[in-house]
Short mmCIF file of C-alpha atoms and ligand atoms in Angstrom, two decimals:
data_model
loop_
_atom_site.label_atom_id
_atom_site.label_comp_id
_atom_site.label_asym_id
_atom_site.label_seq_id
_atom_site.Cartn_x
_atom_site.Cartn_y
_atom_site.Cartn_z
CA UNK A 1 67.09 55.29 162.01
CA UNK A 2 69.07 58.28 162.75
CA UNK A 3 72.07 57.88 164.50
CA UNK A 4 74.47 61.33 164.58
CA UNK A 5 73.26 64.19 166.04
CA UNK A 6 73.39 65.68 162.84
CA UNK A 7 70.99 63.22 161.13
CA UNK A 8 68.50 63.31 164.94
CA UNK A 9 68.48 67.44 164.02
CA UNK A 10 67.55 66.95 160.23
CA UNK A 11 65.17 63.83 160.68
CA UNK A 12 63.28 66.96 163.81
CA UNK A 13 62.91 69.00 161.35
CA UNK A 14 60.98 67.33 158.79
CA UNK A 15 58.99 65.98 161.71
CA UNK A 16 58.61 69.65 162.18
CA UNK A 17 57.02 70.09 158.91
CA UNK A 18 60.85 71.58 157.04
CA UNK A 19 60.95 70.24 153.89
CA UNK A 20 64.16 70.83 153.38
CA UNK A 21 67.27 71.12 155.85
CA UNK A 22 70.76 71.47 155.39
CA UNK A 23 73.82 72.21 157.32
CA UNK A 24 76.59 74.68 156.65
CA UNK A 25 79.59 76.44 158.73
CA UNK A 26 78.40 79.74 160.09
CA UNK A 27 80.97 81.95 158.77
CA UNK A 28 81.45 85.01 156.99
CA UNK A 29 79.19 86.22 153.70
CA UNK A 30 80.73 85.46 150.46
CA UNK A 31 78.21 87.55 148.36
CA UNK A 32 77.85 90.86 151.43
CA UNK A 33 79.98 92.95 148.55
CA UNK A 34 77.09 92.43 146.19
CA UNK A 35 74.83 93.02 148.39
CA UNK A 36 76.13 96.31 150.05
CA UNK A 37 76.21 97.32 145.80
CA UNK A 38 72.51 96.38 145.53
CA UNK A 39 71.48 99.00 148.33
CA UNK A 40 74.06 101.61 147.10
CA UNK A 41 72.25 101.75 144.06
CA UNK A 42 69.19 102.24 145.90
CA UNK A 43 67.82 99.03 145.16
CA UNK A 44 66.15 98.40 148.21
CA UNK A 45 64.03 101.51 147.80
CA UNK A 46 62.83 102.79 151.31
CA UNK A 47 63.52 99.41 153.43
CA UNK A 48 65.74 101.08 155.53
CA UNK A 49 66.30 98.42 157.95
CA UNK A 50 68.05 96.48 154.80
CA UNK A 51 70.70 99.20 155.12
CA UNK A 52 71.11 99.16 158.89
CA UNK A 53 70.97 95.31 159.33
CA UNK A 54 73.88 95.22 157.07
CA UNK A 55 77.14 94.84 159.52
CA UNK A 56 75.09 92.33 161.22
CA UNK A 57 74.58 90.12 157.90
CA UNK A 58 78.66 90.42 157.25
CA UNK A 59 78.64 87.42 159.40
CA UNK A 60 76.01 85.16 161.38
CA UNK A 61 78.56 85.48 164.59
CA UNK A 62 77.71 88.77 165.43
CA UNK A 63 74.34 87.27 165.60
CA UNK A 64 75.48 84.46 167.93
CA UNK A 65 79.45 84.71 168.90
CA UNK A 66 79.35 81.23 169.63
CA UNK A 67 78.05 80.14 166.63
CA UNK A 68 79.78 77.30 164.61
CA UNK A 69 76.88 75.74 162.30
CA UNK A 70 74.00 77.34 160.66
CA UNK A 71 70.60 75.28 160.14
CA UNK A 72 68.60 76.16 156.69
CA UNK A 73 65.21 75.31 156.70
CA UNK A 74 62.61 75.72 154.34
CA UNK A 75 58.70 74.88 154.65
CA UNK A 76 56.71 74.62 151.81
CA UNK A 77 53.38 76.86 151.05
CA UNK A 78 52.59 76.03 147.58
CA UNK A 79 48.63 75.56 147.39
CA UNK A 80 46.41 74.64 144.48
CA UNK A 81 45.73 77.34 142.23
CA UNK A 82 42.57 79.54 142.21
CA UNK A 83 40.31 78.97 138.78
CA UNK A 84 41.70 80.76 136.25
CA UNK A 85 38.22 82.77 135.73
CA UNK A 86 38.38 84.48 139.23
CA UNK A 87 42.28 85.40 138.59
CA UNK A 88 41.71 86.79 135.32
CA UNK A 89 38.21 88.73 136.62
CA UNK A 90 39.55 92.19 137.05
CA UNK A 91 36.71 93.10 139.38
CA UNK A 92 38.70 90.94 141.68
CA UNK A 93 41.93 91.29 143.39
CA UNK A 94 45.07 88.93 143.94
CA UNK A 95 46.99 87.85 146.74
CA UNK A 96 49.61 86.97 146.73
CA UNK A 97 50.00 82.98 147.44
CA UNK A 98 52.61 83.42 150.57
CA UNK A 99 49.58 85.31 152.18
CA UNK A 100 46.34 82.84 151.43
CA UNK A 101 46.46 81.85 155.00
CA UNK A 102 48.07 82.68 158.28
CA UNK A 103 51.21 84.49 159.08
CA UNK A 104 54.07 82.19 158.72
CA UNK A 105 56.28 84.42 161.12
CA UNK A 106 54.69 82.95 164.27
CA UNK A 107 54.37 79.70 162.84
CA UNK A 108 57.36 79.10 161.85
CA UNK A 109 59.36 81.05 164.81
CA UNK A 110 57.05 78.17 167.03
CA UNK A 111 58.58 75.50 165.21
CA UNK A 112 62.16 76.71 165.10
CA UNK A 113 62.26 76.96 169.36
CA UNK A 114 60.69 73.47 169.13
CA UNK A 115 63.95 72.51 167.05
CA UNK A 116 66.23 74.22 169.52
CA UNK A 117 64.90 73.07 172.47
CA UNK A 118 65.30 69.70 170.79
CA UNK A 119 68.89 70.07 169.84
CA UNK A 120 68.97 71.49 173.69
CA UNK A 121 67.75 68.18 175.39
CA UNK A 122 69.58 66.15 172.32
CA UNK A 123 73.01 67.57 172.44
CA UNK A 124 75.27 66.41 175.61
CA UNK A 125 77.02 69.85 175.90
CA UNK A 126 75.74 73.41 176.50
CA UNK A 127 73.56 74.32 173.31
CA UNK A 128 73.43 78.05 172.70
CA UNK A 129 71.30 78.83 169.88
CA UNK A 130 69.22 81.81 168.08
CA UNK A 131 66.06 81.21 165.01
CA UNK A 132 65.30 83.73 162.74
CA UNK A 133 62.25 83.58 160.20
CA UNK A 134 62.64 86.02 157.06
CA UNK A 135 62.98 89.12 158.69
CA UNK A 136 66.10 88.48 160.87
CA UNK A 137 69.13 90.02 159.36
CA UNK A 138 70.53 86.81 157.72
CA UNK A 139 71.65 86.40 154.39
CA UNK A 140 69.31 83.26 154.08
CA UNK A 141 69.27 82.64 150.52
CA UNK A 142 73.50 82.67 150.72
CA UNK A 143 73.25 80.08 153.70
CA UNK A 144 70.35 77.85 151.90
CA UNK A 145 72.45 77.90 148.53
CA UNK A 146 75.50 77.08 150.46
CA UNK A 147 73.27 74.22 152.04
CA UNK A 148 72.09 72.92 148.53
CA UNK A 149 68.37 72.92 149.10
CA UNK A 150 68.17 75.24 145.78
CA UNK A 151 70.06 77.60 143.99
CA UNK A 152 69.58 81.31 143.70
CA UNK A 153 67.21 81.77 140.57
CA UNK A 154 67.31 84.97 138.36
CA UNK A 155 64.12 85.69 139.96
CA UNK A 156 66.26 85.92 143.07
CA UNK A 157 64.04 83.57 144.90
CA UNK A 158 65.59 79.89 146.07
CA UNK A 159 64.74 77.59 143.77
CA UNK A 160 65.28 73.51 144.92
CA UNK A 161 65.48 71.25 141.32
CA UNK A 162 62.55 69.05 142.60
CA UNK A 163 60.05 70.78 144.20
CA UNK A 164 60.35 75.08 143.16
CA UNK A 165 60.42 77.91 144.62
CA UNK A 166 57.11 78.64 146.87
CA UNK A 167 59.05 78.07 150.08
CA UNK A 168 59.16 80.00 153.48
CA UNK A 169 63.33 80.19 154.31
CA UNK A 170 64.70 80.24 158.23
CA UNK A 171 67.52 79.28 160.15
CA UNK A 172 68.88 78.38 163.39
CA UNK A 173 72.27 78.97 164.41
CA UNK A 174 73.74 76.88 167.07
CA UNK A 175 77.26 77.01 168.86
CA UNK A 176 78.02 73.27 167.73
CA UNK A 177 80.32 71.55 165.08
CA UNK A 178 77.77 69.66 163.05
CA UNK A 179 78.41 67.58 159.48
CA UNK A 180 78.69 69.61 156.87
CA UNK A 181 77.12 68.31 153.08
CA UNK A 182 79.77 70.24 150.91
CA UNK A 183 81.06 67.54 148.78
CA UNK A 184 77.48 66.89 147.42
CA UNK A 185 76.42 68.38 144.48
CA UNK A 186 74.14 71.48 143.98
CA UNK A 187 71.03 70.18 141.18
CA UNK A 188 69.01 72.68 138.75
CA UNK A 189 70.04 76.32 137.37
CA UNK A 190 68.19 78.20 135.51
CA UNK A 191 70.06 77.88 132.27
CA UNK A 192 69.45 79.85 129.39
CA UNK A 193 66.07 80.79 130.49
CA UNK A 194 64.93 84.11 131.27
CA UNK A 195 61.04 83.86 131.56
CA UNK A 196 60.92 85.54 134.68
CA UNK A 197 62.60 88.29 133.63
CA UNK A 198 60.36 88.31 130.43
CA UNK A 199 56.90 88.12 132.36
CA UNK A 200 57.91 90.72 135.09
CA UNK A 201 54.88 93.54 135.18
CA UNK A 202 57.54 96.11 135.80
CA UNK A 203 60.98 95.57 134.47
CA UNK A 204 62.17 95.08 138.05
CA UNK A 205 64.32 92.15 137.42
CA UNK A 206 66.85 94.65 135.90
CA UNK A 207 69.69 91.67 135.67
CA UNK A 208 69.72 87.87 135.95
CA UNK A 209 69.36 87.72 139.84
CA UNK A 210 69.72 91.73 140.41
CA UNK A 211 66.00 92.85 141.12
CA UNK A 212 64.97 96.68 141.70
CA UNK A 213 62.92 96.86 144.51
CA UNK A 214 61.55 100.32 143.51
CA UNK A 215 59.67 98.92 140.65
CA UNK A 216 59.01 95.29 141.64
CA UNK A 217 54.88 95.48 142.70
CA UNK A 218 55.51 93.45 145.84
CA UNK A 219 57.34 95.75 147.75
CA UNK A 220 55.14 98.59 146.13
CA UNK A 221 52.12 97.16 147.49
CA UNK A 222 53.58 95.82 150.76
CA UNK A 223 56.54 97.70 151.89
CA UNK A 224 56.24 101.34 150.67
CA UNK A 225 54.09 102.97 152.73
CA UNK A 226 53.19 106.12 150.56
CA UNK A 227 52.28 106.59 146.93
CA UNK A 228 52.63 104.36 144.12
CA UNK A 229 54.60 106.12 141.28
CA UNK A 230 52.14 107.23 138.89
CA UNK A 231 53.78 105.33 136.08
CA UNK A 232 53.68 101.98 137.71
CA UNK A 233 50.02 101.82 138.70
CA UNK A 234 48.96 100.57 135.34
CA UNK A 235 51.27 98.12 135.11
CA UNK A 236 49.99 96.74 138.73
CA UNK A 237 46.83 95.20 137.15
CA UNK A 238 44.51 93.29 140.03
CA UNK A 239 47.70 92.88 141.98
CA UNK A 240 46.25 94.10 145.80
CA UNK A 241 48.74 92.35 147.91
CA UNK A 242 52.38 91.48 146.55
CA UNK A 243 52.89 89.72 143.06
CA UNK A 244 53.85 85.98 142.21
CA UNK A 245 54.59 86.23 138.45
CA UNK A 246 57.48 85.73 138.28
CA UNK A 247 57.60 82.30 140.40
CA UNK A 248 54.59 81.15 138.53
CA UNK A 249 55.94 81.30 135.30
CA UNK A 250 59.10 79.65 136.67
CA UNK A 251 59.50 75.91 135.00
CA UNK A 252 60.22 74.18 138.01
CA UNK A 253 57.51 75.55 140.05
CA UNK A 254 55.40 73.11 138.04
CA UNK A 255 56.94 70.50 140.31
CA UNK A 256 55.73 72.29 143.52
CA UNK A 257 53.15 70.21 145.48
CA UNK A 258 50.84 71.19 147.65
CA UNK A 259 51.83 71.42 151.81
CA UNK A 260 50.72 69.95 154.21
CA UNK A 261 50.54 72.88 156.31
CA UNK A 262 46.78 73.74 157.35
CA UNK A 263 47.83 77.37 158.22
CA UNK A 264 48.56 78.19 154.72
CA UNK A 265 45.73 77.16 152.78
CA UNK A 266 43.25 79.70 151.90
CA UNK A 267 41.49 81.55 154.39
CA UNK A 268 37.58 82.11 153.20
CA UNK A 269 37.93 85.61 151.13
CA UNK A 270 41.54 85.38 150.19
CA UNK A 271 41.19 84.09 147.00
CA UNK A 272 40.65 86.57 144.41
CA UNK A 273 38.20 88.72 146.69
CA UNK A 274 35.92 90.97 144.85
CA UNK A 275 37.36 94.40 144.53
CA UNK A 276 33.96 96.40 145.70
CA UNK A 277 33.90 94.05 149.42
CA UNK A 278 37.21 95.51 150.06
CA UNK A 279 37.32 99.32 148.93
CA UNK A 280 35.57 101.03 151.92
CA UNK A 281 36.70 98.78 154.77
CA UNK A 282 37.12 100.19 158.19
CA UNK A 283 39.96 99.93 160.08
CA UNK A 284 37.91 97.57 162.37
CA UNK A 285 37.09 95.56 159.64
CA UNK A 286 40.62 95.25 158.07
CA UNK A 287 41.98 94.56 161.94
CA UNK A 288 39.18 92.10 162.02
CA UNK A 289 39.29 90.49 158.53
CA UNK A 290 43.00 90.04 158.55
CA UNK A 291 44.09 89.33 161.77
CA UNK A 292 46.62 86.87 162.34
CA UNK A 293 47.57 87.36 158.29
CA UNK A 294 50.44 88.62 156.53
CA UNK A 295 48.14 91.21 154.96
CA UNK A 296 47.93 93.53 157.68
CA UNK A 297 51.45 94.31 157.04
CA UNK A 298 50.18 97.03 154.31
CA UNK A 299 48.08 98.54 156.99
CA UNK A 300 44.81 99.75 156.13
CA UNK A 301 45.83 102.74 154.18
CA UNK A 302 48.27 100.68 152.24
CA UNK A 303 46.06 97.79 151.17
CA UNK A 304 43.02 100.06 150.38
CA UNK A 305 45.46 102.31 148.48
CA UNK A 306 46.24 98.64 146.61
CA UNK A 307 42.46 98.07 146.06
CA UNK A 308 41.41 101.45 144.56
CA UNK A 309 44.31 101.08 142.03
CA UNK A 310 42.64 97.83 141.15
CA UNK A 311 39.55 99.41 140.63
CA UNK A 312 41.19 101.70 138.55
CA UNK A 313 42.43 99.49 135.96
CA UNK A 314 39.78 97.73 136.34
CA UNK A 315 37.49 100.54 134.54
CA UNK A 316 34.17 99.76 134.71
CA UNK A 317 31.65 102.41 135.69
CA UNK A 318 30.47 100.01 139.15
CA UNK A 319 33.73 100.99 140.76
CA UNK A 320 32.35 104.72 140.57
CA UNK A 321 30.39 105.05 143.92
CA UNK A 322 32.53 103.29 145.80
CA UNK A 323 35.10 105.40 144.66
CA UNK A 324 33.55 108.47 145.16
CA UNK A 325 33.11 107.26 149.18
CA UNK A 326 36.82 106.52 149.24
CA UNK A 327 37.08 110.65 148.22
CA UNK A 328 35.87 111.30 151.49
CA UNK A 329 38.28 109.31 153.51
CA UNK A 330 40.27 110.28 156.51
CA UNK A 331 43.57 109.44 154.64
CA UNK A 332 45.07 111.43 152.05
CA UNK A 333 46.76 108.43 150.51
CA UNK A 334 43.55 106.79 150.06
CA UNK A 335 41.36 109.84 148.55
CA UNK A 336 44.26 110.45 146.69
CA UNK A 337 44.51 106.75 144.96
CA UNK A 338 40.65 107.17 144.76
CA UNK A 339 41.20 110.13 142.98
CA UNK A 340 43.36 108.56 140.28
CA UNK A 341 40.79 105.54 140.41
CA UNK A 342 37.79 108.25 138.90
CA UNK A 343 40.40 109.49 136.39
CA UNK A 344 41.06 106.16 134.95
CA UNK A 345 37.17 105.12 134.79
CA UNK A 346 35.74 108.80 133.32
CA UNK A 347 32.22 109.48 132.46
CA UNK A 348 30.60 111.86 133.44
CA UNK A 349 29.75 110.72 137.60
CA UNK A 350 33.57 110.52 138.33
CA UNK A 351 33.69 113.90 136.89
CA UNK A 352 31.27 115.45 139.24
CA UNK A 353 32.71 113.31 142.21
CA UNK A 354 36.25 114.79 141.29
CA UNK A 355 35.20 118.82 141.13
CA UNK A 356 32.95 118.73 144.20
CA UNK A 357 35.97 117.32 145.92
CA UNK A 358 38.31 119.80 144.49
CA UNK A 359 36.26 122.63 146.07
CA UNK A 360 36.77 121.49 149.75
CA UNK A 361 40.25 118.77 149.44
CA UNK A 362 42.70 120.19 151.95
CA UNK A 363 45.54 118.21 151.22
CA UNK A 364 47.83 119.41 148.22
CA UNK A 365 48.99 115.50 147.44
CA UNK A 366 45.41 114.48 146.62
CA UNK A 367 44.67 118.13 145.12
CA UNK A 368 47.18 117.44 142.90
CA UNK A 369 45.53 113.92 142.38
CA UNK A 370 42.31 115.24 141.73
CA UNK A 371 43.38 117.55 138.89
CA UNK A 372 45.49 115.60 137.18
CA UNK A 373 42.17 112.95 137.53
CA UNK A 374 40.15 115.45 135.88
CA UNK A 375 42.88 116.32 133.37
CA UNK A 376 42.73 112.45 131.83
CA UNK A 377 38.73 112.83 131.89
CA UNK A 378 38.95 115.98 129.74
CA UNK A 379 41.57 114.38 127.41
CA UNK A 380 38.99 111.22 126.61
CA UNK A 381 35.07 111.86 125.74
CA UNK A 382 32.21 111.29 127.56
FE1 LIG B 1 58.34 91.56 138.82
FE2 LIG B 1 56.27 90.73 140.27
FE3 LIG B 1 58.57 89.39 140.33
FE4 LIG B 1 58.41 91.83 141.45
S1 LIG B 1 57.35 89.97 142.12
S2 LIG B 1 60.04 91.05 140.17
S3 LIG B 1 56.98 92.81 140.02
S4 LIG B 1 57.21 89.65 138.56
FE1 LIG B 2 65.36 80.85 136.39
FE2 LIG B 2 63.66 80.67 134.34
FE3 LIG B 2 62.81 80.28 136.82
FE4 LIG B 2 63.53 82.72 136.02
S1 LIG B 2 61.80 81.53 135.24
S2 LIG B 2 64.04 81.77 137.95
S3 LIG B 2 65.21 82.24 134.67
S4 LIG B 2 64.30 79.03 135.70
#
């Protein structure tokens, strides 16, 4: 039974579906200096809202003035792995596992009022509060180490000793004193082990914990908005929608079990989707197909961009006519990534695709594309 108002807030938020609370002062960072370092050195690639939210992550009471406790929260959204013949088919995509199923912002956010308006009718003094899911400018990874549900893996992802890393972070600061768990111990590290850093596609892990944005394939295919650097596409594999090696090589993620939430298990067509369904989608269909999902983060342009690198690596000669369709595209992006598509697969179809192109492409990007396409196809023989 829980008796303090400290245990009534923790016991909520399991009922909430948290996994994992804890409790810490709301005070200032202890790890802002690295963190101003990480996007001086341009780690943070063209996020620029890292760069402005920065005075505001300093300290949690320029979020909230009144703020005296922060709430960590984290809600699990590990789900049973795919069959390891539709991962490894490379005329199908991954997703990443954090997108399978619904978008976790409004979820979550719906849970966190429920918890304040909780600690609202719980509390016997005024309760000002404020949530924030991921995006907010919060160091949350600081807070939830601070709060012991995990520690801060080389991977840079929160890693709790008995149950991983595949966990959705949030927070809720409120203006009251509450108990604070800083005598107990912190469990796990990651040791001497360096898998993560091993497995990563790209080399974006540069140092334990220190993780270049600009190369890692999750912010490539999610956050930049452009091109992918020519040197990183072949390194991207069937990776359409962010990346998860380097939490599912991670040891203790073979403790993770599966949530309970409903929202995150696999929507039909999320799970390794073949390559060809996705290529020539219209922005109906995307809007339509991925409502209410993380995915339409990338936007149209960015996701299909995603795909027709797949199809690239991919190789085989089916990709060709879709590819040749995505030529005549309304975005440059995409007929550009189309164009480097045709110049991965050759023959002698994405040849003619690529000059008949060339004689009416407008844009100078995907010209560019297109002749350094047929460039590759020249280098290799029919
Ligand atoms: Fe590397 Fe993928 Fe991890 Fe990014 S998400 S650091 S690309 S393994
Ligand atoms: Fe740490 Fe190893 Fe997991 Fe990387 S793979 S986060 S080094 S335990």
């Amino acid at each position: 039974m829980a008796n303090t108002l400290t245990e009534r807030i923790q016991h909520r938020a399991q009922e909430l579906g948290f996994e994992l609370v804890g409790i810490t002062p709301a005070e200032q960072s202890q790890t802002i200096q690295r963190y101003r370092k990480w996007i001086d050195n341009g780690y943070a690639g063209e996020m620029g809202y890292l760069k402005r939210h920065l005075p505001l992550k300093e300290d949690t009471r320029q979020l909230l003035q009144e703020a005296k406790s922060v709430i960590s929260l984290a809600m699990n959204y590990y789900t049973k792995d795919p069959p390891n013949n539709l991962v490894n088919d490379p005329s199908r995509g991954q997703i990443s596992r954090y997108a399978w199923g619904d978008d976790y912002h409004d979820i979550i956010r719906e849970r966190l009022l429920e918890l304040a308006e909780y600690i609202r009718n719980t509390a016997e003094t005024e309760v000002k509060s404020r949530v924030f899911v991921d995006s907010g400018p919060v160091l949350e990874r600081e807070f939830a180490q601070k709060a012991k549900l995990g520690w801060i893996g080389k991977n840079t992802n929160l890693i709790n000793w008995r149950s991983g890393s595949w966990y959705f972070l949030a927070e809720v600061l409120v203006n009251l004193e509450l108990e604070y768990d800083t005598n107990e111990p912190l469990r796990g590290s990651c040791g001497t082990c360096t898998l993560c850093i091993e497995a990563c596609p790209t080399d974006a892990i540069v140092e334990p914990n220190w993780l270049d944005s600009r190369l890692c394939i999750s912010y490539l295919t999610i956050e930049l908005r452009d091109s992918i650097p020519v040197e990183l596409r072949p390194q991207m594999g069937n990776l359409i929608f962010g990346c998860d090696i380097c939490q599912e090589v991670c040891p203790w993620n073979s403790k993770a079990n599966p949530t309970t939430e409903q929202a995150f298990h696999p929507r039909d067509g999320n799970l390794a989707p073949e390559l060809l369904s996705l290529v020539n989608m219209t922005q109906t269909e995307f809007s339509s197909r991925y409502k209410d999902s993380p995915i339409k983060r990338a936007k149209r342009r960015g996701f299909l961009r995603n795909v027709l690198i797949a199809i690239g690596n991919w190789g085989s000669q089916t990709g060709v006519p879709a590819l040749k369709e995505a030529l005549h595209d309304d975005e440059p992006l995409i007929r550009g990534h189309a164009a480097w598509a045709l110049g991965q697969i050759g023959g002698k179809k994405a040849k003619l695709a690529l000059e008949n192109q060339l004689t009416c492409e407008v844009d100078p990007a995907v010209k560019s594309e297109i002749q350094d396409a047929l460039q590759i196809i020249g280098r290799t023989k029919d």
